[in-house]
Amino acid sequence: MTRATTTTDLVAGLRAAGVGAGTPVGVAWSADGVGLAHGDALLACPGDGVDAVRRVLEALRPRLVWWSARDATPLVRAGVRVASSWDLAATHCLLHGGSDRDPALVWAVARGLDPAHRPRTGQLDLLAGGPAPGSADDPVDPAEPVRPDGHLRPGWAEHGPPTPEAAARWAAAALVVQAAHERDLGVLPDTRRSPGTPALALLTAWSESAAELLAVELGVRGLPLDRATAIRLVEERVGPRPVDAVTAAAARAGRDDAVRALVPGAEDVDLRNPASVRALLGRVGIDVPDTRAWRLEPFRGTHPLVAALIDWRQAERIATTYGFGWLDRDVGPDGRLRGSWTGCDGAAGRMTASAGLHNLPAELRPAVAAEPGMLLVRADLGQVEPRVLAAVSGDDALARATGDDDLYAPVAARLAVDRPTAKVAVLAAMYGQTSGAAGEALRGLERAYPVAMDYLRAAHESGAAGRDVTTYGGRRVRMWPLAEPVDPAATAARGRFARNAVVQGAAAELFKMWAVSVRAALPPRAEVVLCLHDELLVHAPEQEADQVAALLHDVLGSTAARWAAGSGVRFVADVSVVRRWSDAKG
DNA sequence: GATTTCACGTA
DNA sequence: CGTACGTGAAATCC
């Protein structure tokens, strides 16, 4: 253990240990400094850890290894853009599936220990955590993160290592896991890739790590919102901001009364109670199993109540979820809408976001606007899932169809059906839909694209049988046990889930690789501000917007060439430069 | 008080 | 009998 009191010592120590560009270097924070590790070199640096890491990045360009990209937060807040990282929580989820990713679990699995015996966080610590580290009952070195039984010592993940020395050991433990993960990724099957290029699973690990880092950045910087427009749009729907609870209740009752007045004697019906609404509909002769909008839609002409109810629901959505409370809570004084982001969900690996960032109603999108002197560059992948299917299944016939800007046109021609039918059939195949009018066209797909259809069927059968599936990039997607006696519907549902997961998951991997490559290539003042499954929003200086637009196309080309190497599949993006999100056609 | 159901927004 | 997510209100469970 070396205590580096200057950043010069720190850089020299790492360089002497063989650290250069791309070398994994463990990093962990303590309250009063930072610890770094590579091989046998453990460096404890008290003081301004952020500045120390910044100097190390500038001098050596290593790949920072952390237990989770949450550790990037101090760097992100300080404006440090980390180029290369390894996120153990992310690679753990990639390799093993599931959504649990606490360090004790990640460590236990990587070390071959029984995760059930790992130390638990929170109150359970008090019951099962044993004596306090370093206490008279615990002779172990208090800076040692590994317990005598081989498990991680609880508590550090929550509160951080107590000292820079302890942080260096925590960083060294992270490096141990990183090496195990890299080894495990290396044994994943990797077909159709050029010799000499990094294995796809390793590229995915890098990309997923960067996506977690991007998620932290997105959470810190937020989405630029024009508050005045947002307020106007909310007011148009639910009226002016109520000054107190009484006026709020009055406005609410006013909206309710406008609907209830359409049916005599309905003055006291609770519109927020689905059972009451269903009964109300029954009184005007409309019998529905539930009161969802899509089920009410066919009855628009039957009674004025239906249209009023659907409209009321939209207003109610704005009033409750996207109203003044939302603006007050989630939009900062700087006009940025902030939520918490994750780099991957627990299922197929899409990014998630809270605070409405992923489900903002279209009618509020005009409020998402570039700041003065800036523009938004919006880009979305076109028909990404069928193109991904062509790549991951290795279906050459479907790959040829991706040469067309509109993939469904050549598919329709091949199947001798019209375009809408072809589209429905392809989507039905990928999502496991079995009802509707896609039947004949589905049989056409089986004949025209047997490789792709076999790939989907194999995933479906695997899921139905309870076997985990693995995405193209190497993500393990876990199935779940079914309750006895096994319900055929539940089996089929698991099959559909697996069938969808291999497509949606691979699409998420491609999207994230694109997003993080864009992030890495952007000019300094341009920032990714939103990721939405197949859509990217970049906030860029006016003068650089066209350059960024070109970059989005270029980076997609290079990313797809690496990701889908040898498949012949073409990916396309629609890119536009706009002031407001809504200016772009989605 | 915590969990489930219904509903609905996005992809 | 398409998948996933996050959110809020009411109902339900304990």
Coordinates of C-alpha atoms (C1' of nucleotides) in Angstrom, one line a residue:
Chain A
M1 CA 0.0 0.0 0.0
T2 CA 1.4 3.4 -1.0
R3 CA 0.0 6.6 0.4
A4 CA 0.3 9.1 -2.5
T5 CA 0.2 12.6 -1.1
T6 CA 0.5 14.3 -4.5
T7 CA -1.1 13.5 -7.8
T8 CA 2.4 13.3 -9.3
D9 CA 3.1 10.4 -7.0
L10 CA -0.2 8.9 -7.9
V11 CA 0.4 9.0 -11.6
A12 CA 4.0 7.8 -11.2
G13 CA 2.9 4.9 -9.0
L14 CA 0.3 3.7 -11.5
R15 CA 2.7 4.2 -14.4
A16 CA 5.3 2.1 -12.6
A17 CA 2.7 -0.6 -12.1
G18 CA 2.2 -0.7 -15.9
V19 CA -0.9 1.3 -16.3
G20 CA -1.5 2.8 -19.7
A21 CA -4.3 3.6 -22.1
G22 CA -7.2 1.1 -21.6
T23 CA -5.6 -0.6 -18.5
P24 CA -8.2 -1.5 -15.9
V25 CA -7.7 0.6 -12.7
G26 CA -10.0 0.1 -9.8
V27 CA -11.3 3.2 -8.2
A28 CA -13.2 3.8 -5.0
W29 CA -14.0 6.9 -2.9
S30 CA -13.7 7.4 0.8
A31 CA -15.1 10.4 2.5
D32 CA -11.7 12.0 2.6
G33 CA -10.0 10.8 -0.6
V34 CA -9.8 8.2 -3.2
G35 CA -8.2 4.8 -3.6
L36 CA -6.9 3.3 -6.8
A37 CA -5.6 -0.1 -7.6
H38 CA -3.9 -2.0 -10.4
G39 CA -2.3 -5.4 -9.8
D40 CA -0.2 -5.2 -6.7
A41 CA -0.2 -1.5 -6.7
L42 CA -2.6 0.0 -4.2
L43 CA -2.6 3.8 -4.0
A44 CA -4.4 5.7 -1.3
C45 CA -4.8 9.4 -2.0
P46 CA -6.2 11.6 0.7
G47 CA -7.7 15.0 -0.2
D48 CA -9.4 16.1 -3.4
G49 CA -10.1 12.7 -5.0
V50 CA -11.9 14.1 -8.0
D51 CA -8.9 16.2 -9.0
A52 CA -6.6 13.2 -8.5
V53 CA -8.7 11.0 -10.7
R54 CA -8.9 13.7 -13.3
R55 CA -5.1 13.9 -13.4
V56 CA -4.8 10.2 -13.7
L57 CA -7.3 10.1 -16.6
E58 CA -5.5 12.9 -18.4
A59 CA -2.0 11.3 -17.9
L60 CA -2.7 7.6 -18.4
R61 CA -6.2 7.1 -20.0
P62 CA -6.9 3.9 -18.0
R63 CA -10.3 2.1 -17.9
L64 CA -11.8 3.0 -14.6
V65 CA -13.3 -0.1 -12.8
W66 CA -16.0 0.6 -10.2
W67 CA -18.6 -1.4 -8.4
S68 CA -21.2 0.8 -10.0
A69 CA -21.3 3.9 -12.1
R70 CA -22.9 5.6 -9.1
D71 CA -19.2 6.1 -8.2
A72 CA -18.9 8.3 -11.2
T73 CA -21.2 10.9 -9.7
P74 CA -18.5 13.1 -8.2
L75 CA -16.6 13.1 -11.5
V76 CA -19.8 13.9 -13.5
R77 CA -20.7 16.7 -11.2
A78 CA -17.2 18.1 -11.6
G79 CA -17.6 18.0 -15.4
V80 CA -15.1 15.1 -16.0
R81 CA -16.1 13.1 -19.0
V82 CA -14.8 9.6 -18.4
A83 CA -13.9 7.8 -21.6
S84 CA -13.5 4.2 -20.5
S85 CA -15.0 2.4 -17.6
W86 CA -16.1 -1.0 -16.3
D87 CA -19.2 -1.2 -14.3
L88 CA -19.3 -4.4 -12.2
A89 CA -23.0 -4.2 -11.4
A90 CA -23.7 -3.9 -15.2
T91 CA -21.4 -6.7 -16.2
H92 CA -22.8 -8.9 -13.4
C93 CA -26.3 -8.4 -14.7
L94 CA -25.1 -9.0 -18.3
L95 CA -23.5 -12.3 -17.3
H96 CA -26.0 -13.6 -14.8
G97 CA -29.3 -11.8 -15.4
G98 CA -31.7 -10.6 -12.8
S99 CA -31.8 -7.1 -11.3
D100 CA -30.0 -7.6 -8.0
R101 CA -26.6 -6.1 -8.2
D102 CA -25.3 -5.2 -4.8
P103 CA -21.5 -5.6 -4.4
A104 CA -21.9 -8.4 -1.9
L105 CA -23.8 -10.4 -4.5
V106 CA -21.6 -9.5 -7.4
W107 CA -18.5 -10.5 -5.3
A108 CA -20.0 -13.8 -4.1
V109 CA -21.0 -14.9 -7.6
A110 CA -17.7 -13.9 -9.1
R111 CA -15.8 -15.8 -6.3
G112 CA -18.0 -18.8 -6.5
L113 CA -19.4 -18.3 -3.0
D114 CA -23.0 -19.0 -2.1
P115 CA -24.8 -15.7 -2.6
A116 CA -27.4 -16.8 0.0
H117 CA -24.7 -16.5 2.7
R118 CA -23.6 -13.1 1.7
P119 CA -23.9 -10.2 4.2
R120 CA -27.1 -8.3 3.8
T121 CA -27.4 -4.5 3.9
G122 CA -29.7 -2.5 6.1
Q123 CA -31.1 -3.7 9.3
L124 CA -30.0 -7.3 8.8
D125 CA -26.5 -6.1 9.3
L126 CA -27.3 -5.6 12.9
L127 CA -28.4 -9.2 13.3
A128 CA -26.0 -11.0 11.1
G129 CA -23.1 -8.6 10.4
G130 CA -20.9 -9.7 13.2
P131 CA -18.7 -7.5 15.2
A132 CA -17.7 -4.1 14.0
P133 CA -14.6 -4.1 11.8
G134 CA -11.5 -3.4 13.8
S135 CA -13.3 -3.9 17.2
A136 CA -11.8 -6.0 19.9
D137 CA -14.0 -8.9 18.8
D138 CA -12.8 -8.5 15.2
P139 CA -9.0 -8.7 14.9
V140 CA -9.1 -8.4 11.2
D141 CA -7.5 -5.3 9.6
P142 CA -10.3 -2.7 9.5
A143 CA -9.1 -1.7 6.0
E144 CA -9.8 -5.2 4.7
P145 CA -13.0 -5.5 2.7
V146 CA -13.1 -9.3 2.6
R147 CA -14.2 -11.2 5.7
P148 CA -12.5 -14.4 6.9
D149 CA -15.3 -16.4 5.3
G150 CA -14.5 -14.9 1.9
H151 CA -17.6 -12.7 1.7
L152 CA -17.5 -8.9 1.4
R153 CA -17.7 -7.0 4.6
P154 CA -21.1 -5.3 4.8
G155 CA -21.6 -1.6 5.1
W156 CA -18.9 -0.3 2.8
A157 CA -21.2 -0.3 -0.2
E158 CA -23.6 2.0 1.6
H159 CA -21.3 4.3 3.5
G160 CA -18.1 4.0 1.5
P161 CA -14.7 2.7 2.7
P162 CA -13.6 4.5 5.9
T163 CA -10.2 5.7 4.7
P164 CA -8.3 6.2 1.4
E165 CA -6.3 3.1 2.3
A166 CA -9.6 1.1 2.7
A167 CA -10.8 2.6 -0.6
A168 CA -7.7 1.3 -2.3
R169 CA -8.5 -2.2 -1.1
W170 CA -12.1 -1.8 -2.1
A171 CA -10.8 -0.8 -5.5
A172 CA -8.5 -3.9 -5.6
A173 CA -11.5 -6.1 -4.8
A174 CA -13.3 -4.6 -7.7
L175 CA -10.4 -5.4 -10.0
V176 CA -10.6 -9.1 -8.9
V177 CA -14.2 -9.2 -10.0
Q178 CA -13.5 -7.4 -13.2
A179 CA -10.9 -10.0 -14.1
A180 CA -13.4 -12.8 -13.4
H181 CA -16.1 -11.0 -15.5
E182 CA -13.7 -10.5 -18.4
R183 CA -12.7 -14.2 -18.3
D184 CA -16.4 -15.2 -18.2
L185 CA -17.3 -13.0 -21.1
G186 CA -14.5 -14.5 -23.1
V187 CA -16.0 -17.9 -23.1
L188 CA -19.4 -16.8 -24.5
P189 CA -19.9 -18.1 -28.1
D190 CA -19.1 -15.4 -30.6
T191 CA -20.0 -16.2 -34.2
R192 CA -19.5 -14.4 -37.5
R193 CA -17.0 -11.9 -36.2
S194 CA -13.8 -10.8 -38.0
P195 CA -10.5 -12.2 -36.5
G196 CA -8.7 -9.6 -34.5
T197 CA -11.7 -7.6 -33.5
P198 CA -12.7 -7.7 -29.8
A199 CA -15.3 -10.3 -28.9
L200 CA -18.8 -8.9 -29.0
A201 CA -19.4 -9.8 -25.4
L202 CA -16.5 -7.7 -24.4
L203 CA -17.7 -4.8 -26.6
T204 CA -21.1 -5.2 -24.9
A205 CA -19.5 -5.1 -21.4
W206 CA -17.7 -1.9 -22.3
S207 CA -20.8 -0.4 -23.9
E208 CA -23.1 -1.4 -21.0
S209 CA -20.6 0.1 -18.6
A210 CA -20.6 3.3 -20.6
A211 CA -24.4 3.3 -20.7
E212 CA -24.5 3.2 -16.9
L213 CA -22.2 6.1 -16.9
L214 CA -24.4 7.9 -19.4
A215 CA -27.3 7.2 -17.2
V216 CA -25.6 9.0 -14.3
E217 CA -24.8 11.9 -16.6
L218 CA -28.4 12.1 -17.8
G219 CA -29.6 12.1 -14.2
V220 CA -27.2 14.9 -13.3
R221 CA -27.7 17.2 -16.3
G222 CA -31.4 16.7 -17.0
L223 CA -33.6 17.3 -20.0
P224 CA -34.0 21.0 -21.0
L225 CA -37.6 22.1 -20.6
D226 CA -39.3 25.4 -21.4
R227 CA -41.2 25.9 -18.2
A228 CA -43.5 28.6 -19.5
T229 CA -44.6 26.3 -22.3
A230 CA -45.0 23.4 -20.0
I231 CA -47.2 25.5 -17.7
R232 CA -49.3 26.7 -20.6
L233 CA -49.9 23.2 -21.8
V234 CA -50.9 22.0 -18.3
E235 CA -53.2 25.0 -17.9
E236 CA -54.9 24.3 -21.2
R237 CA -55.8 20.9 -19.8
V238 CA -56.6 21.4 -16.2
G239 CA -56.9 25.2 -15.6
P240 CA -54.6 27.6 -13.8
R241 CA -52.5 26.5 -10.9
P242 CA -54.8 26.3 -7.8
V243 CA -53.8 28.6 -5.0
D244 CA -54.9 26.2 -2.3
A245 CA -56.5 22.8 -1.7
V246 CA -60.0 24.2 -1.8
T247 CA -59.6 25.7 -5.3
A248 CA -57.8 22.5 -6.4
A249 CA -60.8 20.4 -5.2
A250 CA -63.2 22.8 -7.0
A251 CA -61.3 22.6 -10.3
R252 CA -61.3 18.8 -9.9
A253 CA -65.0 18.7 -9.2
G254 CA -65.7 21.0 -12.1
R255 CA -64.0 18.6 -14.5
D256 CA -65.9 15.7 -13.0
D257 CA -69.2 17.5 -13.2
A258 CA -68.8 18.2 -16.9
V259 CA -68.8 14.5 -17.5
R260 CA -71.4 13.5 -14.9
A261 CA -73.8 16.1 -16.2
L262 CA -74.2 14.0 -19.4
V263 CA -76.1 11.3 -17.6
P264 CA -79.1 12.1 -15.4
G265 CA -78.6 11.1 -11.8
A266 CA -74.9 10.6 -12.2
E267 CA -73.9 13.6 -10.0
D268 CA -72.3 11.4 -7.3
V269 CA -70.5 8.9 -9.5
D270 CA -66.8 8.5 -8.7
L271 CA -65.1 8.7 -12.1
R272 CA -61.8 7.5 -10.5
N273 CA -63.4 4.3 -9.5
P274 CA -63.4 1.9 -12.5
A275 CA -66.2 -0.2 -11.1
S276 CA -68.4 2.9 -10.8
V277 CA -67.5 4.0 -14.3
R278 CA -68.4 0.6 -15.7
A279 CA -71.7 0.8 -13.9
L280 CA -72.3 4.3 -15.3
L281 CA -71.6 3.1 -18.8
G282 CA -74.1 0.3 -18.3
R283 CA -76.8 2.8 -17.5
V284 CA -76.4 4.3 -21.0
G285 CA -76.4 0.9 -22.5
I286 CA -72.7 0.2 -22.9
D287 CA -71.6 -3.1 -21.5
V288 CA -67.8 -3.5 -21.3
P289 CA -65.6 -5.9 -19.3
D290 CA -63.3 -3.0 -18.3
T291 CA -63.2 0.7 -19.0
R292 CA -59.9 1.1 -20.7
A293 CA -59.7 3.7 -23.4
W294 CA -59.2 1.3 -26.3
R295 CA -62.2 -0.6 -25.2
L296 CA -64.4 2.5 -25.0
E297 CA -63.1 3.9 -28.3
P298 CA -65.6 1.9 -30.5
F299 CA -68.5 3.4 -28.5
R300 CA -67.6 7.0 -29.2
G301 CA -70.7 7.4 -31.4
T302 CA -73.0 5.5 -29.0
H303 CA -73.3 8.1 -26.3
P304 CA -71.6 11.5 -25.6
L305 CA -70.4 10.1 -22.3
V306 CA -67.8 8.0 -24.0
A307 CA -65.9 10.8 -25.6
A308 CA -66.2 13.0 -22.5
L309 CA -64.8 10.2 -20.4
I310 CA -61.8 9.6 -22.6
D311 CA -61.1 13.3 -22.7
W312 CA -61.5 13.5 -18.9
R313 CA -59.0 10.7 -18.4
Q314 CA -56.4 12.5 -20.5
A315 CA -56.9 15.7 -18.4
E316 CA -56.8 13.6 -15.2
R317 CA -53.5 12.1 -16.4
I318 CA -52.1 15.6 -16.8
A319 CA -53.5 16.8 -13.5
T320 CA -52.1 14.0 -11.5
T321 CA -49.0 12.7 -13.2
Y322 CA -47.8 15.6 -15.3
G323 CA -49.3 18.6 -13.6
F324 CA -47.9 21.3 -11.4
G325 CA -46.8 18.8 -8.8
W326 CA -44.6 17.1 -11.4
L327 CA -43.2 20.5 -12.6
D328 CA -42.5 21.6 -9.0
R329 CA -40.9 18.3 -8.0
D330 CA -38.9 17.2 -11.1
V331 CA -38.0 20.4 -13.0
G332 CA -35.1 22.3 -11.4
P333 CA -34.7 26.1 -11.2
D334 CA -32.5 25.7 -14.3
G335 CA -35.4 24.4 -16.3
R336 CA -34.0 20.9 -16.4
L337 CA -36.3 17.9 -16.0
R338 CA -34.4 15.4 -13.9
G339 CA -35.2 11.8 -13.1
S340 CA -33.2 8.8 -12.1
W341 CA -31.8 6.6 -14.9
T342 CA -30.7 3.1 -15.1
G343 CA -28.6 1.6 -17.8
C344 CA -30.6 -1.5 -18.0
D345 CA -33.9 -2.9 -16.7
G346 CA -34.3 -6.3 -15.1
A347 CA -35.6 -8.0 -18.2
A348 CA -34.1 -7.5 -21.6
G349 CA -31.8 -4.7 -20.8
R350 CA -33.4 -1.4 -21.9
M351 CA -32.6 1.8 -20.2
T352 CA -35.2 3.1 -17.7
A353 CA -36.0 6.6 -16.4
S354 CA -38.3 8.0 -13.9
A355 CA -40.0 11.4 -13.6
G356 CA -41.9 10.8 -16.8
L357 CA -38.9 11.0 -19.0
H358 CA -39.9 7.8 -20.8
N359 CA -43.6 8.3 -21.0
L360 CA -44.1 12.0 -21.5
P361 CA -47.4 12.5 -23.3
A362 CA -47.0 13.7 -26.9
E363 CA -49.0 16.8 -26.1
L364 CA -46.4 17.9 -23.6
R365 CA -43.4 17.4 -25.9
P366 CA -43.5 21.0 -27.2
A367 CA -42.2 21.9 -23.7
V368 CA -39.0 20.1 -24.4
A369 CA -36.9 22.8 -26.0
A370 CA -33.3 23.8 -26.6
E371 CA -31.9 26.5 -24.5
P372 CA -30.9 29.9 -26.0
G373 CA -28.0 29.4 -28.4
M374 CA -28.6 25.7 -28.5
L375 CA -30.5 23.3 -30.7
L376 CA -31.8 19.8 -30.3
V377 CA -30.6 17.1 -32.6
R378 CA -33.1 14.2 -32.6
A379 CA -32.3 10.8 -34.0
D380 CA -34.2 7.6 -34.0
L381 CA -33.3 4.2 -35.4
G382 CA -35.7 3.1 -38.2
Q383 CA -37.4 -0.3 -38.0
V384 CA -34.7 -1.4 -35.5
E385 CA -36.3 -4.6 -34.3
P386 CA -36.7 -6.4 -37.6
R387 CA -33.2 -5.3 -38.7
V388 CA -31.8 -6.5 -35.4
L389 CA -33.7 -9.8 -36.0
A390 CA -31.9 -10.2 -39.3
A391 CA -28.6 -9.6 -37.7
V392 CA -28.9 -11.8 -34.6
S393 CA -30.5 -14.7 -36.5
G394 CA -28.1 -14.5 -39.4
D395 CA -31.0 -14.7 -41.9
D396 CA -29.4 -13.7 -45.2
A397 CA -32.8 -13.2 -46.9
L398 CA -34.0 -10.8 -44.2
A399 CA -30.6 -9.2 -44.2
R400 CA -31.0 -8.4 -47.9
A401 CA -34.3 -6.7 -47.1
T402 CA -32.5 -4.3 -44.7
G403 CA -30.8 -2.8 -47.8
D404 CA -34.1 -1.0 -48.4
D405 CA -34.9 2.2 -46.4
D406 CA -38.3 0.6 -45.8
L407 CA -37.6 -3.0 -44.8
Y408 CA -41.3 -3.8 -45.1
A409 CA -41.5 -3.1 -48.8
P410 CA -39.2 -5.9 -49.9
V411 CA -40.8 -8.2 -47.3
A412 CA -44.2 -7.4 -48.7
A413 CA -43.1 -8.1 -52.2
R414 CA -41.5 -11.4 -51.2
L415 CA -44.7 -12.5 -49.4
A416 CA -47.0 -11.1 -52.2
V417 CA -49.0 -9.1 -49.6
D418 CA -49.5 -5.4 -49.0
R419 CA -47.1 -3.5 -46.8
P420 CA -49.4 -3.2 -43.8
T421 CA -50.0 -6.9 -43.8
A422 CA -46.2 -7.6 -44.0
K423 CA -45.6 -5.2 -41.2
V424 CA -48.2 -6.8 -38.9
A425 CA -46.9 -10.3 -39.7
V426 CA -43.3 -9.4 -38.9
L427 CA -44.3 -7.7 -35.6
A428 CA -46.5 -10.6 -34.8
A429 CA -43.6 -13.0 -35.3
M430 CA -41.3 -11.0 -33.0
Y431 CA -43.9 -10.4 -30.3
G432 CA -45.5 -13.8 -30.3
Q433 CA -48.9 -12.5 -31.3
T434 CA -51.2 -15.3 -32.4
S435 CA -54.5 -13.6 -32.9
G436 CA -55.6 -11.3 -35.6
A437 CA -55.2 -11.4 -39.4
A438 CA -51.5 -12.1 -39.5
G439 CA -52.0 -15.9 -40.0
E440 CA -51.5 -16.4 -43.7
A441 CA -48.7 -13.8 -43.8
L442 CA -47.0 -15.6 -40.9
R443 CA -46.9 -18.8 -42.9
G444 CA -45.4 -16.8 -45.7
L445 CA -42.7 -15.5 -43.4
E446 CA -41.8 -19.1 -42.4
R447 CA -41.2 -19.9 -46.1
A448 CA -39.3 -16.7 -46.9
Y449 CA -37.3 -16.2 -43.8
P450 CA -36.9 -19.6 -42.1
V451 CA -33.6 -18.8 -40.4
A452 CA -35.1 -15.8 -38.6
M453 CA -38.3 -17.6 -37.8
D454 CA -36.4 -20.6 -36.4
Y455 CA -34.4 -18.2 -34.2
L456 CA -37.6 -16.8 -32.7
R457 CA -39.2 -20.2 -32.3
A458 CA -36.1 -21.5 -30.5
A459 CA -36.2 -18.5 -28.1
H460 CA -39.9 -19.1 -27.5
E461 CA -39.4 -22.8 -26.8
S462 CA -36.5 -22.1 -24.5
G463 CA -38.6 -19.6 -22.5
A464 CA -41.6 -21.8 -22.4
A465 CA -39.5 -24.7 -21.0
G466 CA -38.1 -22.3 -18.4
R467 CA -34.6 -22.2 -19.8
D468 CA -32.9 -18.8 -19.8
V469 CA -32.1 -17.2 -23.1
T470 CA -29.0 -15.3 -24.1
T471 CA -29.1 -12.2 -26.3
Y472 CA -26.8 -11.6 -29.2
G473 CA -24.5 -9.4 -27.1
G474 CA -24.3 -12.0 -24.4
R475 CA -26.9 -10.8 -21.9
R476 CA -28.5 -13.6 -19.9
V477 CA -32.2 -13.2 -19.6
R478 CA -33.6 -15.3 -16.8
M479 CA -36.9 -17.1 -16.9
W480 CA -38.9 -17.6 -13.7
P481 CA -40.4 -20.7 -12.1
L482 CA -44.1 -21.3 -12.7
A483 CA -46.5 -22.2 -10.0
E484 CA -47.8 -25.7 -9.9
P485 CA -50.0 -26.9 -11.5
V486 CA -48.5 -25.3 -14.6
D487 CA -50.9 -23.2 -16.5
P488 CA -50.5 -23.4 -20.3
A489 CA -51.2 -19.7 -20.6
A490 CA -48.4 -18.9 -18.2
T491 CA -46.1 -21.2 -20.2
A492 CA -47.0 -19.4 -23.4
A493 CA -46.5 -16.1 -21.7
R494 CA -43.0 -17.0 -20.7
G495 CA -42.4 -18.1 -24.3
R496 CA -43.5 -14.8 -25.7
F497 CA -41.4 -13.0 -23.1
A498 CA -38.3 -14.9 -24.2
R499 CA -39.1 -14.5 -27.9
N500 CA -39.4 -10.7 -27.4
A501 CA -36.4 -10.5 -25.1
V502 CA -33.9 -11.8 -27.6
V503 CA -35.0 -9.1 -30.1
Q504 CA -35.8 -6.2 -27.7
G505 CA -32.6 -7.0 -25.7
A506 CA -30.3 -7.1 -28.7
A507 CA -31.9 -3.9 -30.0
A508 CA -31.2 -2.3 -26.6
E509 CA -27.6 -3.4 -26.8
L510 CA -27.2 -1.9 -30.3
F511 CA -28.9 1.3 -29.2
K512 CA -26.7 1.7 -26.2
M513 CA -23.6 1.0 -28.2
W514 CA -24.7 3.7 -30.6
A515 CA -25.6 6.1 -27.8
V516 CA -22.3 5.8 -25.9
S517 CA -20.3 6.0 -29.1
V518 CA -22.2 9.2 -29.9
R519 CA -21.4 10.4 -26.4
A520 CA -17.8 9.7 -26.9
A521 CA -17.6 11.5 -30.2
L522 CA -19.6 14.6 -29.4
P523 CA -17.9 18.0 -29.3
P524 CA -17.3 19.3 -25.8
R525 CA -20.4 21.5 -25.5
A526 CA -22.8 19.0 -27.0
E527 CA -24.6 16.5 -24.6
V528 CA -26.9 13.6 -24.9
V529 CA -30.0 14.6 -22.9
L530 CA -32.4 11.8 -23.6
C531 CA -32.3 8.1 -24.5
L532 CA -35.7 6.6 -25.4
H533 CA -35.2 3.0 -26.5
D534 CA -34.5 3.8 -30.1
E535 CA -34.3 7.6 -30.0
L536 CA -31.6 9.9 -29.0
L537 CA -31.8 13.6 -28.2
V538 CA -28.6 15.7 -28.2
H539 CA -28.5 19.3 -26.9
A540 CA -25.9 21.1 -29.0
P541 CA -24.7 24.6 -29.7
E542 CA -26.4 26.1 -32.8
Q543 CA -23.2 26.3 -34.8
E544 CA -22.5 22.6 -34.2
A545 CA -25.9 21.1 -34.7
D546 CA -25.4 20.1 -38.3
Q547 CA -22.1 18.6 -37.5
V548 CA -23.8 16.6 -34.7
A549 CA -26.5 15.4 -37.1
A550 CA -23.9 14.1 -39.5
L551 CA -22.1 12.5 -36.6
L552 CA -25.2 10.6 -35.5
H553 CA -25.3 9.0 -38.9
D554 CA -21.6 8.3 -39.1
V555 CA -21.5 6.7 -35.6
L556 CA -24.4 4.5 -36.4
G557 CA -22.6 3.2 -39.4
S558 CA -19.4 2.4 -37.5
T559 CA -21.3 1.0 -34.6
A560 CA -23.4 -1.3 -36.7
A561 CA -20.4 -2.4 -38.6
R562 CA -18.8 -3.6 -35.4
W563 CA -22.0 -4.9 -33.7
A564 CA -23.4 -6.7 -36.7
A565 CA -20.1 -7.6 -38.3
G566 CA -20.5 -10.0 -41.2
S567 CA -24.3 -10.0 -41.2
G568 CA -24.8 -7.6 -44.1
V569 CA -27.5 -5.9 -42.1
R570 CA -28.0 -2.2 -42.7
F571 CA -29.3 0.1 -40.0
V572 CA -30.8 3.5 -40.7
A573 CA -31.5 6.6 -38.5
D574 CA -33.9 9.5 -39.1
V575 CA -32.1 12.6 -37.9
S576 CA -33.4 16.2 -37.6
V577 CA -32.3 19.4 -36.1
V578 CA -35.0 21.2 -34.1
R579 CA -35.8 23.8 -31.5
R580 CA -38.5 21.7 -29.8
W581 CA -38.8 17.9 -29.5
S582 CA -42.2 18.2 -31.1
D583 CA -40.8 19.9 -34.2
A584 CA -39.4 16.5 -35.3
K585 CA -41.7 14.0 -36.8
G586 CA -41.5 10.9 -34.7
Chain B
dG1 C1' -49.0 0.6 6.0
dA2 C1' -47.8 -2.4 2.2
dT3 C1' -49.4 -4.7 -1.9
dT4 C1' -52.5 -5.4 -5.8
dT5 C1' -55.5 -3.9 -9.5
dC6 C1' -56.8 -0.8 -12.9
dA7 C1' -55.6 2.6 -16.0
dC8 C1' -52.5 5.0 -19.3
dG9 C1' -48.4 7.2 -21.1
dT10 C1' -44.0 5.9 -24.0
dA11 C1' -41.0 2.6 -27.0
Chain C
dC1 C1' -54.2 -14.5 -24.9
dG2 C1' -47.7 -8.9 -28.2
dT3 C1' -43.4 -7.1 -24.8
dA4 C1' -41.2 -3.7 -21.5
dC5 C1' -41.1 0.3 -18.3
dG6 C1' -43.0 4.3 -14.5
dT7 C1' -46.8 6.6 -12.3
dG8 C1' -51.0 7.5 -9.6
dA9 C1' -55.6 6.4 -7.4
dA10 C1' -58.5 3.2 -5.4
dA11 C1' -59.2 -1.3 -3.6
dT12 C1' -57.5 -5.0 -1.0
dC13 C1' -54.8 -7.4 2.2
dC14 C1' -52.7 -7.8 6.6

